[in-house]
Amino acid sequence: MRALRILLILVVILGGLFVIADRVAVNIAESKAADKIRESEGLASTPSVSIEGFPFLTQVADGTLDDVKIGIDDYEAKNADGNIRIADMNAEMHGVKFDSSYSSATADSASGTARVSYAELLKAVRKAGPAQVAPGVSAQIDGLSYGGGHKVKVTIAFKTPLGTLRPTVTSAVKVSGGKLSARADSLPKVGSFDLGESALRGVTDFQQAIDNLPAGIKLDKVEAVEDGIEISVTGSDLHLVG
């Protein structure tokens, strides 16, 4: 009995040491991975990296990590429509494989969410400047905010000879052609000015590219919420670092 008791104590101690060693190893790996991602993506700040699953060391021995969660704040997506800052992005990488030198890694698939504030989206869609919609009348999107029911409220500034008018419309948002797309449910009345549908939609409706995201993940769905546009992202066969 005494020998059995000693054996059980040794098993508990060794098990505890293994857990400690495993947690130390995963913390080091997470820190190294965060630094590598920051360098490869040119990020202004170090992302958060969480390697899921236990034990970590057996996953390393197999050369594949089950799941890796990555969080990035203030990511600037550079695209053809002009750069746009993403307030926060959280992605979960599945089936992460790395080479023998640990210098590169790929993921079988990924899913996650991101958010673009209305203020940031407004800056992006206003870059083209005012549009001439009729003789003496120019117009430009002047404000974006939550319109309820997963829609965006769009305020348009119409500069006319009689002053500036600011009607609002609500718009549904979706992903179209790989871009965030907004289309007004109905068109505004602009005083007594007779403006055609084509001219009005050229101002109320817009598209904004949000690409060049980390590791090549792409837009999947978008939805208007109170503090901005919530984006679902997805991807497969992703090149993470290296």
PDB file of N, CA and C in Angstrom, residues 126-177:
ATOM      1  N   ARG A 126     -16.815  59.254 -48.658  1.00  0.00           N
ATOM      2  CA  ARG A 126     -16.807  60.679 -49.024  1.00  0.00           C
ATOM      3  C   ARG A 126     -15.569  61.076 -49.837  1.00  0.00           C
ATOM      4  N   LYS A 127     -14.636  60.158 -49.999  1.00  0.00           N
ATOM      5  CA  LYS A 127     -13.381  60.514 -50.654  1.00  0.00           C
ATOM      6  C   LYS A 127     -13.577  60.974 -52.093  1.00  0.00           C
ATOM      7  N   ALA A 128     -14.616  60.493 -52.740  1.00  0.00           N
ATOM      8  CA  ALA A 128     -14.858  60.868 -54.139  1.00  0.00           C
ATOM      9  C   ALA A 128     -15.317  62.309 -54.262  1.00  0.00           C
ATOM     10  N   GLY A 129     -15.793  62.910 -53.170  1.00  0.00           N
ATOM     11  CA  GLY A 129     -16.247  64.291 -53.215  1.00  0.00           C
ATOM     12  C   GLY A 129     -17.687  64.415 -53.688  1.00  0.00           C
ATOM     13  N   PRO A 130     -18.233  65.641 -53.687  1.00  0.00           N
ATOM     14  CA  PRO A 130     -19.628  65.858 -54.090  1.00  0.00           C
ATOM     15  C   PRO A 130     -19.855  65.510 -55.558  1.00  0.00           C
ATOM     16  N   ALA A 131     -21.086  65.085 -55.856  1.00  0.00           N
ATOM     17  CA  ALA A 131     -21.467  64.766 -57.227  1.00  0.00           C
ATOM     18  C   ALA A 131     -22.473  65.807 -57.715  1.00  0.00           C
ATOM     19  N   GLN A 132     -22.370  66.176 -58.984  1.00  0.00           N
ATOM     20  CA  GLN A 132     -23.313  67.113 -59.577  1.00  0.00           C
ATOM     21  C   GLN A 132     -24.543  66.318 -60.006  1.00  0.00           C
ATOM     22  N   VAL A 133     -25.689  66.575 -59.397  1.00  0.00           N
ATOM     23  CA  VAL A 133     -26.890  65.793 -59.696  1.00  0.00           C
ATOM     24  C   VAL A 133     -27.881  66.558 -60.562  1.00  0.00           C
ATOM     25  N   ALA A 134     -27.704  67.865 -60.689  1.00  0.00           N
ATOM     26  CA  ALA A 134     -28.546  68.711 -61.534  1.00  0.00           C
ATOM     27  C   ALA A 134     -27.844  70.052 -61.670  1.00  0.00           C
ATOM     28  N   PRO A 135     -28.224  70.858 -62.651  1.00  0.00           N
ATOM     29  CA  PRO A 135     -27.599  72.180 -62.771  1.00  0.00           C
ATOM     30  C   PRO A 135     -27.730  72.977 -61.473  1.00  0.00           C
ATOM     31  N   GLY A 136     -26.595  73.331 -60.892  1.00  0.00           N
ATOM     32  CA  GLY A 136     -26.593  74.107 -59.665  1.00  0.00           C
ATOM     33  C   GLY A 136     -26.838  73.307 -58.402  1.00  0.00           C
ATOM     34  N   VAL A 137     -26.965  71.986 -58.530  1.00  0.00           N
ATOM     35  CA  VAL A 137     -27.232  71.139 -57.355  1.00  0.00           C
ATOM     36  C   VAL A 137     -26.159  70.055 -57.249  1.00  0.00           C
ATOM     37  N   SER A 138     -25.457  70.026 -56.140  1.00  0.00           N
ATOM     38  CA  SER A 138     -24.472  68.970 -55.874  1.00  0.00           C
ATOM     39  C   SER A 138     -24.876  68.236 -54.597  1.00  0.00           C
ATOM     40  N   ALA A 139     -24.405  67.017 -54.463  1.00  0.00           N
ATOM     41  CA  ALA A 139     -24.814  66.212 -53.316  1.00  0.00           C
ATOM     42  C   ALA A 139     -23.688  65.297 -52.874  1.00  0.00           C
ATOM     43  N   GLN A 140     -23.705  64.979 -51.593  1.00  0.00           N
ATOM     44  CA  GLN A 140     -22.694  64.104 -51.009  1.00  0.00           C
ATOM     45  C   GLN A 140     -23.263  63.488 -49.737  1.00  0.00           C
ATOM     46  N   ILE A 141     -22.875  62.243 -49.455  1.00  0.00           N
ATOM     47  CA  ILE A 141     -23.265  61.626 -48.189  1.00  0.00           C
ATOM     48  C   ILE A 141     -22.648  62.430 -47.049  1.00  0.00           C
ATOM     49  N   ASP A 142     -23.497  62.806 -46.083  1.00  0.00           N
ATOM     50  CA  ASP A 142     -23.059  63.701 -45.020  1.00  0.00           C
ATOM     51  C   ASP A 142     -23.045  63.027 -43.643  1.00  0.00           C
ATOM     52  N   GLY A 143     -23.641  61.840 -43.540  1.00  0.00           N
ATOM     53  CA  GLY A 143     -23.666  61.147 -42.252  1.00  0.00           C
ATOM     54  C   GLY A 143     -24.130  59.714 -42.399  1.00  0.00           C
ATOM     55  N   LEU A 144     -23.553  58.841 -41.575  1.00  0.00           N
ATOM     56  CA  LEU A 144     -23.958  57.439 -41.510  1.00  0.00           C
ATOM     57  C   LEU A 144     -24.178  57.079 -40.048  1.00  0.00           C
ATOM     58  N   SER A 145     -25.261  56.373 -39.768  1.00  0.00           N
ATOM     59  CA  SER A 145     -25.550  55.941 -38.405  1.00  0.00           C
ATOM     60  C   SER A 145     -26.467  54.732 -38.459  1.00  0.00           C
ATOM     61  N   TYR A 146     -26.741  54.158 -37.299  1.00  0.00           N
ATOM     62  CA  TYR A 146     -27.606  52.980 -37.246  1.00  0.00           C
ATOM     63  C   TYR A 146     -29.049  53.399 -37.475  1.00  0.00           C
ATOM     64  N   GLY A 147     -29.713  52.708 -38.396  1.00  0.00           N
ATOM     65  CA  GLY A 147     -31.090  53.050 -38.722  1.00  0.00           C
ATOM     66  C   GLY A 147     -32.120  52.100 -38.166  1.00  0.00           C
ATOM     67  N   GLY A 148     -31.668  51.116 -37.327  1.00  0.00           N
ATOM     68  CA  GLY A 148     -32.595  50.131 -36.783  1.00  0.00           C
ATOM     69  C   GLY A 148     -32.843  49.008 -37.779  1.00  0.00           C
ATOM     70  N   GLY A 149     -33.213  47.849 -37.250  1.00  0.00           N
ATOM     71  CA  GLY A 149     -33.529  46.720 -38.127  1.00  0.00           C
ATOM     72  C   GLY A 149     -32.389  46.296 -39.014  1.00  0.00           C
ATOM     73  N   HIS A 150     -31.146  46.412 -38.513  1.00  0.00           N
ATOM     74  CA  HIS A 150     -29.949  46.030 -39.270  1.00  0.00           C
ATOM     75  C   HIS A 150     -29.779  46.852 -40.546  1.00  0.00           C
ATOM     76  N   LYS A 151     -30.258  48.086 -40.510  1.00  0.00           N
ATOM     77  CA  LYS A 151     -30.091  48.979 -41.659  1.00  0.00           C
ATOM     78  C   LYS A 151     -29.306  50.225 -41.257  1.00  0.00           C
ATOM     79  N   VAL A 152     -28.775  50.903 -42.272  1.00  0.00           N
ATOM     80  CA  VAL A 152     -27.976  52.107 -42.067  1.00  0.00           C
ATOM     81  C   VAL A 152     -28.823  53.327 -42.409  1.00  0.00           C
ATOM     82  N   LYS A 153     -28.763  54.360 -41.556  1.00  0.00           N
ATOM     83  CA  LYS A 153     -29.384  55.642 -41.894  1.00  0.00           C
ATOM     84  C   LYS A 153     -28.340  56.496 -42.598  1.00  0.00           C
ATOM     85  N   VAL A 154     -28.680  56.936 -43.787  1.00  0.00           N
ATOM     86  CA  VAL A 154     -27.766  57.722 -44.615  1.00  0.00           C
ATOM     87  C   VAL A 154     -28.319  59.143 -44.739  1.00  0.00           C
ATOM     88  N   THR A 155     -27.529  60.111 -44.328  1.00  0.00           N
ATOM     89  CA  THR A 155     -27.898  61.519 -44.476  1.00  0.00           C
ATOM     90  C   THR A 155     -27.178  62.084 -45.692  1.00  0.00           C
ATOM     91  N   ILE A 156     -27.948  62.749 -46.580  1.00  0.00           N
ATOM     92  CA  ILE A 156     -27.379  63.319 -47.795  1.00  0.00           C
ATOM     93  C   ILE A 156     -27.433  64.841 -47.695  1.00  0.00           C
ATOM     94  N   ALA A 157     -26.343  65.511 -48.013  1.00  0.00           N
ATOM     95  CA  ALA A 157     -26.321  66.974 -48.064  1.00  0.00           C
ATOM     96  C   ALA A 157     -26.458  67.412 -49.520  1.00  0.00           C
ATOM     97  N   PHE A 158     -27.586  68.033 -49.863  1.00  0.00           N
ATOM     98  CA  PHE A 158     -27.816  68.588 -51.197  1.00  0.00           C
ATOM     99  C   PHE A 158     -27.582  70.098 -51.135  1.00  0.00           C
ATOM    100  N   LYS A 159     -26.593  70.572 -51.835  1.00  0.00           N
ATOM    101  CA  LYS A 159     -26.343  72.018 -51.900  1.00  0.00           C
ATOM    102  C   LYS A 159     -27.058  72.578 -53.121  1.00  0.00           C
ATOM    103  N   THR A 160     -28.022  73.470 -52.882  1.00  0.00           N
ATOM    104  CA  THR A 160     -28.857  74.026 -53.940  1.00  0.00           C
ATOM    105  C   THR A 160     -28.782  75.552 -53.899  1.00  0.00           C
ATOM    106  N   PRO A 161     -29.280  76.210 -54.945  1.00  0.00           N
ATOM    107  CA  PRO A 161     -29.303  77.683 -54.924  1.00  0.00           C
ATOM    108  C   PRO A 161     -30.153  78.240 -53.773  1.00  0.00           C
ATOM    109  N   LEU A 162     -31.036  77.392 -53.213  1.00  0.00           N
ATOM    110  CA  LEU A 162     -31.911  77.844 -52.135  1.00  0.00           C
ATOM    111  C   LEU A 162     -31.378  77.465 -50.752  1.00  0.00           C
ATOM    112  N   GLY A 163     -30.189  76.876 -50.709  1.00  0.00           N
ATOM    113  CA  GLY A 163     -29.617  76.455 -49.428  1.00  0.00           C
ATOM    114  C   GLY A 163     -29.309  74.962 -49.428  1.00  0.00           C
ATOM    115  N   THR A 164     -28.857  74.464 -48.286  1.00  0.00           N
ATOM    116  CA  THR A 164     -28.490  73.048 -48.165  1.00  0.00           C
ATOM    117  C   THR A 164     -29.633  72.263 -47.535  1.00  0.00           C
ATOM    118  N   LEU A 165     -30.016  71.196 -48.184  1.00  0.00           N
ATOM    119  CA  LEU A 165     -31.054  70.287 -47.685  1.00  0.00           C
ATOM    120  C   LEU A 165     -30.395  68.986 -47.251  1.00  0.00           C
ATOM    121  N   ARG A 166     -30.895  68.400 -46.148  1.00  0.00           N
ATOM    122  CA  ARG A 166     -30.288  67.179 -45.617  1.00  0.00           C
ATOM    123  C   ARG A 166     -31.340  66.097 -45.353  1.00  0.00           C
ATOM    124  N   PRO A 167     -31.892  65.510 -46.383  1.00  0.00           N
ATOM    125  CA  PRO A 167     -32.827  64.401 -46.170  1.00  0.00           C
ATOM    126  C   PRO A 167     -32.079  63.131 -45.772  1.00  0.00           C
ATOM    127  N   THR A 168     -32.798  62.162 -45.211  1.00  0.00           N
ATOM    128  CA  THR A 168     -32.198  60.887 -44.830  1.00  0.00           C
ATOM    129  C   THR A 168     -32.931  59.733 -45.504  1.00  0.00           C
ATOM    130  N   VAL A 169     -32.224  58.660 -45.684  1.00  0.00           N
ATOM    131  CA  VAL A 169     -32.809  57.413 -46.194  1.00  0.00           C
ATOM    132  C   VAL A 169     -32.278  56.264 -45.348  1.00  0.00           C
ATOM    133  N   THR A 170     -32.959  55.147 -45.350  1.00  0.00           N
ATOM    134  CA  THR A 170     -32.427  53.931 -44.726  1.00  0.00           C
ATOM    135  C   THR A 170     -32.004  52.980 -45.836  1.00  0.00           C
ATOM    136  N   SER A 171     -30.901  52.304 -45.600  1.00  0.00           N
ATOM    137  CA  SER A 171     -30.323  51.439 -46.628  1.00  0.00           C
ATOM    138  C   SER A 171     -30.002  50.066 -46.071  1.00  0.00           C
ATOM    139  N   ALA A 172     -30.278  49.052 -46.865  1.00  0.00           N
ATOM    140  CA  ALA A 172     -29.863  47.695 -46.535  1.00  0.00           C
ATOM    141  C   ALA A 172     -28.418  47.512 -46.977  1.00  0.00           C
ATOM    142  N   VAL A 173     -27.656  46.734 -46.216  1.00  0.00           N
ATOM    143  CA  VAL A 173     -26.265  46.474 -46.583  1.00  0.00           C
ATOM    144  C   VAL A 173     -26.079  44.988 -46.847  1.00  0.00           C
ATOM    145  N   LYS A 174     -25.185  44.688 -47.774  1.00  0.00           N
ATOM    146  CA  LYS A 174     -24.874  43.296 -48.103  1.00  0.00           C
ATOM    147  C   LYS A 174     -23.498  43.256 -48.739  1.00  0.00           C
ATOM    148  N   VAL A 175     -23.013  42.055 -48.997  1.00  0.00           N
ATOM    149  CA  VAL A 175     -21.765  41.877 -49.746  1.00  0.00           C
ATOM    150  C   VAL A 175     -22.134  41.640 -51.205  1.00  0.00           C
ATOM    151  N   SER A 176     -21.593  42.465 -52.075  1.00  0.00           N
ATOM    152  CA  SER A 176     -21.863  42.343 -53.504  1.00  0.00           C
ATOM    153  C   SER A 176     -20.559  42.534 -54.267  1.00  0.00           C
ATOM    154  N   GLY A 177     -20.198  41.537 -55.051  1.00  0.00           N
ATOM    155  CA  GLY A 177     -18.953  41.634 -55.807  1.00  0.00           C
ATOM    156  C   GLY A 177     -17.736  41.760 -54.926  1.00  0.00           C
TER     157      GLY A 177
END
